[in-house]
Amino acid sequence: MYFSNIILGLLFSFSSFSLLANEEAVAHDSTQAHAATPAAHEAESTKFDPGKLILHHIADEHDWHFFTVGHFHATLPLPCIVYTASRGVVVFSSANFKNEHHEEIPYNGFLLEHGKIHAENGEKVYDFSITKNVASLMLSAVLLLTIFIGIGKRYKENPHRAPKGIQSMFEPIIIFVRDEIAKNNIGEKHYRRFMPYLLTVFFFIWFNNMLGLVPGGANLTGNIAVTLVLAIIAFFVTNFNGRSTYWTHIFAMPGVPKWMLVILTPVEIVGIFMKPFSLMVRLFANITAGHIILLSLVSLIFIFENAALGLAVVPFSLFMNVIELIVAFIQAFIFTMLVSTYIGAAVEEHHH
């Protein structure tokens, strides 16, 4: 991963050389001709837009774009699945929305604008397409199932043998989640039944954070819809397992005067919903901010149109990428840790 980002930065640096050379050639030719067509003026006035690049990377799309070299676009078309009242379910490839110049065009009565599919006749369109984030979600699910089903089989076949290979890599992490997160926050009595959920949440977030750092990767955990679903699941797991003492402390806190309950009970009820909301926003904001910072640093080469700047930007971008690798683990740890504390508070038994 480090090597790929170094290569990516160097490619950006070298491409800025060609960018400057092309601009100088265009300016020289226009000076000799003393006249230019509107298309030439438009080409000269075209500037690198870092905002468009960044939004293009962090947003969801109907195709998976990996890289562009000259006029070649390495793109994986994804299936579009849409429903309209007049036509029913329509399935086609997202490649139909692009012509040979990689420009967006209408297809079969539909138009792709700003990542959204619209009907040309203005009809309501329900989009169930396999987008870039959905494809990345499926990829991470396959990775999780493949890795941990394989690890589980090894433990089942040789329960007393020392772990080796990928098993030895993940065993310390699993033990860490069990001992430092589940046991400490939920308690010795109840932690076992929540371990499958906590391990799934931890590795799902961690794997997708890591996949998002690969050049061309999807920003799945930086998608507010994904973090919303994770937060909703945490909300239901916590409250469906809440004991009587948990609900008593929310609606009728013991030892508190009755008149104070009028103030404190609404606050506690709001807190029930604010906990998953904070989980959603924290994960979304931290992951998205990391992608924006990395892309902003690389964009400096094109903004200042100075290839020499790449000598400073590439090492610093590499340093930030290392930080992002750490953050990828920390965010998975924090999300799992907070969920376990909420569950621990819900299942805590009354102490006499």
Coordinates of C-alpha atoms in Angstrom, one line a residue:
M1 CA 0.0 0.0 0.0
Y2 CA 2.8 2.4 0.8
F3 CA 4.6 1.5 -2.5
S4 CA 1.4 2.1 -4.5
N5 CA 0.9 5.6 -2.9
I6 CA 4.6 6.5 -3.7
I7 CA 4.1 5.5 -7.3
L8 CA 0.8 7.4 -7.4
G9 CA 2.5 10.6 -6.1
L10 CA 5.4 10.2 -8.6
L11 CA 3.0 9.8 -11.4
F12 CA 1.2 13.0 -10.4
S13 CA 4.6 14.7 -10.3
F14 CA 5.6 13.5 -13.8
S15 CA 2.2 14.2 -15.2
S16 CA 2.5 17.8 -14.0
F17 CA 5.6 18.1 -16.2
S18 CA 3.6 17.2 -19.3
L19 CA 0.8 19.5 -18.1
L20 CA 3.1 22.4 -18.0
A21 CA 4.7 21.5 -21.3
N22 CA 1.3 21.2 -23.0
E23 CA 0.2 24.6 -21.6
E24 CA 3.4 26.3 -22.9
A25 CA 3.0 24.7 -26.3
V26 CA -0.6 25.9 -26.5
A27 CA 0.4 29.4 -25.5
H28 CA 3.2 29.5 -28.1
D29 CA 0.9 28.3 -30.9
S30 CA -1.7 30.8 -30.0
T31 CA 0.8 33.6 -30.0
Q32 CA 2.0 32.7 -33.5
A33 CA -1.5 32.3 -34.9
H34 CA -2.7 35.6 -33.3
A35 CA -6.1 34.1 -33.3
A36 CA -7.7 31.1 -31.6
T37 CA -10.9 29.2 -32.0
P38 CA -13.4 29.2 -29.1
A39 CA -12.4 25.5 -28.4
A40 CA -8.7 26.5 -28.1
H41 CA -9.6 29.3 -25.7
E42 CA -11.7 26.9 -23.7
A43 CA -8.8 24.5 -23.5
E44 CA -6.5 27.2 -22.3
S45 CA -8.9 28.4 -19.7
T46 CA -9.4 24.9 -18.3
K47 CA -7.8 24.6 -14.9
F48 CA -7.4 21.8 -12.5
D49 CA -10.3 21.6 -10.1
P50 CA -9.3 20.0 -6.8
G51 CA -12.8 20.2 -5.4
K52 CA -14.1 18.1 -8.3
L53 CA -11.4 15.5 -7.8
I54 CA -12.0 15.2 -4.1
L55 CA -15.8 15.0 -4.4
H56 CA -15.4 12.5 -7.2
H57 CA -13.4 10.3 -4.9
I58 CA -15.5 10.5 -1.8
A59 CA -18.8 10.3 -3.5
D60 CA -20.7 7.2 -4.6
E61 CA -20.8 6.4 -8.3
H62 CA -22.5 4.0 -10.7
D63 CA -19.1 2.8 -12.1
W64 CA -15.8 2.0 -10.4
H65 CA -13.1 4.3 -11.8
F66 CA -9.5 3.3 -10.9
F67 CA -7.3 5.7 -12.8
T68 CA -6.9 7.7 -16.0
V69 CA -3.9 7.8 -18.3
G70 CA -4.3 10.3 -21.2
H71 CA -7.6 9.4 -22.8
F72 CA -7.7 5.9 -21.3
H73 CA -10.0 5.5 -18.4
A74 CA -9.6 2.3 -16.4
T75 CA -13.3 1.9 -15.3
L76 CA -15.3 -1.1 -14.2
P77 CA -19.0 -0.7 -15.3
L78 CA -21.5 -1.6 -12.7
P79 CA -25.1 -2.8 -13.2
C80 CA -27.9 -0.2 -13.0
I81 CA -31.2 -1.4 -11.6
V82 CA -34.0 1.1 -11.7
Y83 CA -37.7 1.0 -11.3
T84 CA -40.4 3.4 -12.8
A85 CA -44.1 3.1 -12.6
S86 CA -44.5 3.0 -16.4
R87 CA -41.7 0.6 -17.3
G88 CA -41.2 -1.5 -14.2
V89 CA -37.7 -2.8 -13.4
V90 CA -35.0 -1.9 -16.0
V91 CA -31.5 -3.4 -15.8
F92 CA -28.5 -2.3 -17.9
S93 CA -24.8 -1.5 -17.6
S94 CA -23.6 1.9 -16.4
A95 CA -21.2 1.9 -19.4
N96 CA -24.2 2.9 -21.6
F97 CA -24.1 6.4 -20.0
K98 CA -20.7 7.1 -21.4
N99 CA -19.6 7.6 -25.1
E100 CA -16.2 6.9 -26.6
H101 CA -15.0 10.2 -25.2
H102 CA -16.1 9.3 -21.7
E103 CA -18.8 11.9 -21.8
E104 CA -22.2 11.4 -20.1
I105 CA -25.0 10.7 -22.6
P106 CA -28.6 9.6 -22.1
Y107 CA -29.6 6.0 -22.5
N108 CA -32.9 4.2 -23.0
G109 CA -34.8 7.2 -21.6
F110 CA -32.6 7.6 -18.6
L111 CA -29.9 10.2 -17.8
L112 CA -27.1 10.1 -15.3
E113 CA -26.5 13.6 -13.7
H114 CA -24.3 14.2 -10.7
G115 CA -24.3 10.5 -9.7
K116 CA -28.1 10.3 -9.9
I117 CA -30.3 8.5 -12.5
H118 CA -33.2 10.5 -13.8
A119 CA -35.9 9.8 -16.3
E120 CA -35.9 12.1 -19.3
N121 CA -39.7 12.4 -19.1
G122 CA -39.4 13.6 -15.5
E123 CA -40.9 10.4 -14.1
K124 CA -39.9 9.3 -10.6
V125 CA -37.0 6.8 -10.6
Y126 CA -36.3 4.3 -7.8
D127 CA -32.6 3.4 -8.0
F128 CA -31.5 0.0 -6.7
S129 CA -28.2 -0.1 -8.6
I130 CA -25.0 -1.8 -7.6
T131 CA -23.0 1.3 -7.0
K132 CA -19.3 1.6 -6.2
N133 CA -19.9 1.6 -2.5
V134 CA -22.3 -1.4 -2.7
A135 CA -19.6 -3.3 -4.8
S136 CA -17.0 -2.4 -2.2
L137 CA -19.4 -3.6 0.6
M138 CA -19.8 -6.9 -1.2
L139 CA -16.0 -7.2 -1.7
S140 CA -15.4 -6.6 2.1
A141 CA -18.1 -9.2 3.0
V142 CA -16.4 -11.8 0.8
L143 CA -13.0 -11.0 2.4
L144 CA -14.4 -11.2 5.9
L145 CA -16.2 -14.5 5.2
T146 CA -13.3 -16.1 3.4
I147 CA -10.7 -15.1 6.1
F148 CA -12.7 -15.9 9.2
I149 CA -14.4 -19.1 7.9
G150 CA -10.9 -20.3 7.0
I151 CA -9.6 -19.4 10.5
G152 CA -12.6 -21.1 12.1
K153 CA -12.0 -24.3 10.2
R154 CA -8.4 -24.4 11.3
Y155 CA -9.4 -24.0 15.0
K156 CA -12.0 -26.7 14.6
E157 CA -9.6 -29.1 12.9
N158 CA -6.6 -28.5 15.3
P159 CA -7.9 -26.8 18.4
H160 CA -4.7 -27.4 20.4
R161 CA -2.2 -26.5 17.7
A162 CA -0.4 -23.2 17.8
P163 CA -1.8 -20.7 15.2
K164 CA 0.2 -20.1 12.1
G165 CA -0.1 -17.9 8.9
I166 CA -3.1 -15.6 8.8
Q167 CA -4.5 -17.3 11.9
S168 CA -1.6 -16.0 14.0
M169 CA -2.1 -12.5 12.6
F170 CA -5.8 -12.2 13.6
E171 CA -5.7 -14.2 16.9
P172 CA -4.1 -11.4 18.9
I173 CA -6.6 -8.9 17.6
I174 CA -9.6 -11.2 18.4
I175 CA -8.2 -11.7 21.9
F176 CA -7.7 -7.9 22.2
V177 CA -11.3 -7.3 21.3
R178 CA -12.5 -10.0 23.8
D179 CA -10.3 -9.0 26.8
E180 CA -9.9 -5.2 26.4
I181 CA -13.2 -4.3 24.9
A182 CA -15.9 -6.9 25.6
K183 CA -14.9 -8.2 29.0
N184 CA -14.0 -4.8 30.4
N185 CA -17.2 -3.0 29.3
I186 CA -19.9 -5.7 29.3
G187 CA -18.7 -7.9 32.1
E188 CA -17.7 -11.5 32.5
K189 CA -21.2 -12.8 32.7
H190 CA -22.7 -11.3 29.5
Y191 CA -19.8 -10.6 27.1
R192 CA -19.8 -13.9 25.3
R193 CA -23.2 -13.5 23.6
F194 CA -22.1 -10.1 22.2
M195 CA -18.7 -11.2 20.9
P196 CA -19.9 -12.2 17.4
Y197 CA -21.5 -8.8 16.9
L198 CA -18.5 -6.8 18.3
L199 CA -16.0 -8.8 16.2
T200 CA -18.1 -8.3 13.1
V201 CA -18.4 -4.5 13.7
F202 CA -14.7 -4.2 14.4
F203 CA -13.4 -6.1 11.4
F204 CA -16.0 -4.7 9.1
I205 CA -15.0 -1.1 9.9
W206 CA -11.3 -1.9 9.9
F207 CA -11.3 -3.8 6.6
N208 CA -13.3 -1.1 4.8
N209 CA -11.2 1.7 6.3
M210 CA -8.1 -0.1 4.8
L211 CA -9.8 -0.7 1.5
G212 CA -10.6 3.0 1.2
L213 CA -6.9 3.8 1.4
V214 CA -6.0 1.7 -1.6
P215 CA -5.7 3.9 -4.7
G216 CA -9.0 3.7 -6.6
G217 CA -10.7 2.3 -3.5
A218 CA -14.3 3.2 -2.4
N219 CA -15.0 5.5 0.5
L220 CA -17.5 3.1 2.1
T221 CA -17.1 4.0 5.8
G222 CA -17.0 7.7 4.8
N223 CA -20.6 7.2 3.4
I224 CA -23.2 8.6 5.9
A225 CA -25.7 5.9 4.8
V226 CA -23.3 3.1 5.9
T227 CA -22.5 4.7 9.2
L228 CA -26.2 5.4 9.8
V229 CA -27.0 1.6 9.4
L230 CA -24.1 0.7 11.7
A231 CA -25.5 3.2 14.3
I232 CA -29.1 1.9 13.9
I233 CA -27.9 -1.7 14.5
A234 CA -26.0 -0.5 17.6
F235 CA -29.2 1.2 18.8
F236 CA -31.3 -1.9 18.5
V237 CA -28.7 -4.2 20.0
T238 CA -28.3 -2.0 23.0
N239 CA -31.9 -1.2 23.7
F240 CA -33.4 -4.7 23.0
N241 CA -31.0 -6.1 25.5
G242 CA -31.7 -3.4 28.1
R243 CA -32.6 -4.8 31.6
S244 CA -35.2 -3.3 33.9
T245 CA -32.6 -1.4 35.8
Y246 CA -31.4 0.2 32.5
W247 CA -34.9 1.5 31.7
T248 CA -35.6 2.5 35.3
H249 CA -32.5 4.8 35.3
I250 CA -33.9 6.5 32.2
F251 CA -37.6 7.0 33.2
A252 CA -37.5 6.9 37.0
M253 CA -34.0 7.4 38.3
P254 CA -33.8 6.1 41.9
G255 CA -33.0 8.6 44.6
V256 CA -34.0 11.6 42.4
P257 CA -36.8 13.9 43.5
K258 CA -40.0 13.5 41.5
W259 CA -39.9 17.1 40.2
M260 CA -36.4 16.6 38.8
L261 CA -37.6 13.7 36.6
V262 CA -39.5 16.3 34.5
I263 CA -36.1 17.6 33.5
L264 CA -33.9 14.6 33.6
T265 CA -36.1 12.0 31.9
P266 CA -36.4 13.9 28.6
V267 CA -32.6 14.4 28.7
E268 CA -32.1 10.7 29.2
I269 CA -34.5 9.9 26.4
V270 CA -32.6 12.2 24.0
G271 CA -29.4 10.5 25.1
I272 CA -30.7 7.2 23.9
F273 CA -30.8 8.6 20.4
M274 CA -27.8 10.8 20.6
K275 CA -25.5 7.9 21.4
P276 CA -26.0 6.2 18.0
F277 CA -26.0 9.6 16.3
S278 CA -22.6 10.4 17.7
L279 CA -21.3 7.0 16.5
M280 CA -22.6 7.7 13.0
V281 CA -21.1 11.2 12.7
R282 CA -17.8 10.4 14.3
L283 CA -17.0 7.6 11.9
F284 CA -18.3 9.4 8.9
A285 CA -16.4 12.6 9.7
N286 CA -13.1 11.1 10.6
I287 CA -12.8 8.8 7.6
T288 CA -14.0 11.5 5.1
A289 CA -11.7 14.1 6.5
G290 CA -8.7 11.7 6.1
H291 CA -9.5 11.2 2.4
I292 CA -9.9 14.9 1.8
I293 CA -6.6 15.8 3.5
L294 CA -4.7 13.2 1.4
L295 CA -6.2 14.3 -1.9
S296 CA -5.7 17.9 -1.0
L297 CA -2.0 17.4 -0.5
V298 CA -1.6 15.6 -3.9
S299 CA -3.7 18.4 -5.6
L300 CA -1.1 21.0 -4.5
I301 CA 1.1 19.8 -7.3
F302 CA -1.5 20.7 -9.9
I303 CA -2.7 23.8 -8.2
F304 CA 0.7 25.4 -8.1
E305 CA 1.7 23.8 -11.4
N306 CA 5.1 22.9 -10.0
A307 CA 6.5 19.4 -10.4
A308 CA 9.2 20.1 -7.9
L309 CA 6.5 20.5 -5.3
G310 CA 6.0 16.8 -5.6
L311 CA 9.3 16.2 -3.9
A312 CA 7.8 17.7 -0.8
V313 CA 4.2 16.6 -1.2
V314 CA 4.9 12.9 -1.8
P315 CA 6.8 12.2 1.4
F316 CA 4.3 14.2 3.4
S317 CA 1.4 12.4 1.7
L318 CA 3.1 9.1 2.6
F319 CA 3.4 10.2 6.2
M320 CA -0.3 11.1 6.2
N321 CA -1.1 7.8 4.7
V322 CA 0.7 6.0 7.6
I323 CA -1.4 8.2 10.0
E324 CA -4.5 7.1 8.1
L325 CA -3.5 3.5 8.5
I326 CA -3.4 4.0 12.3
V327 CA -6.7 6.0 12.2
A328 CA -8.3 3.1 10.3
F329 CA -7.6 0.8 13.2
I330 CA -8.4 3.5 15.9
Q331 CA -11.8 4.3 14.4
A332 CA -12.8 0.6 14.4
F333 CA -11.6 0.3 18.0
I334 CA -13.4 3.5 19.1
F335 CA -16.7 2.5 17.5
T336 CA -16.5 -1.0 19.0
M337 CA -15.5 0.3 22.4
L338 CA -18.3 2.8 22.6
V339 CA -20.9 0.2 21.4
S340 CA -19.6 -2.2 24.1
T341 CA -20.0 0.5 26.8
Y342 CA -23.6 1.2 25.7
I343 CA -24.3 -2.5 25.8
G344 CA -22.6 -2.8 29.2
A345 CA -24.8 -0.1 30.6
A346 CA -27.9 -1.8 29.2
V347 CA -27.2 -5.3 30.6
E348 CA -25.7 -4.2 33.9
E349 CA -27.4 -5.8 36.8
H350 CA -28.6 -4.0 39.9
H351 CA -26.1 -3.9 42.7
H352 CA -27.4 -4.0 46.3

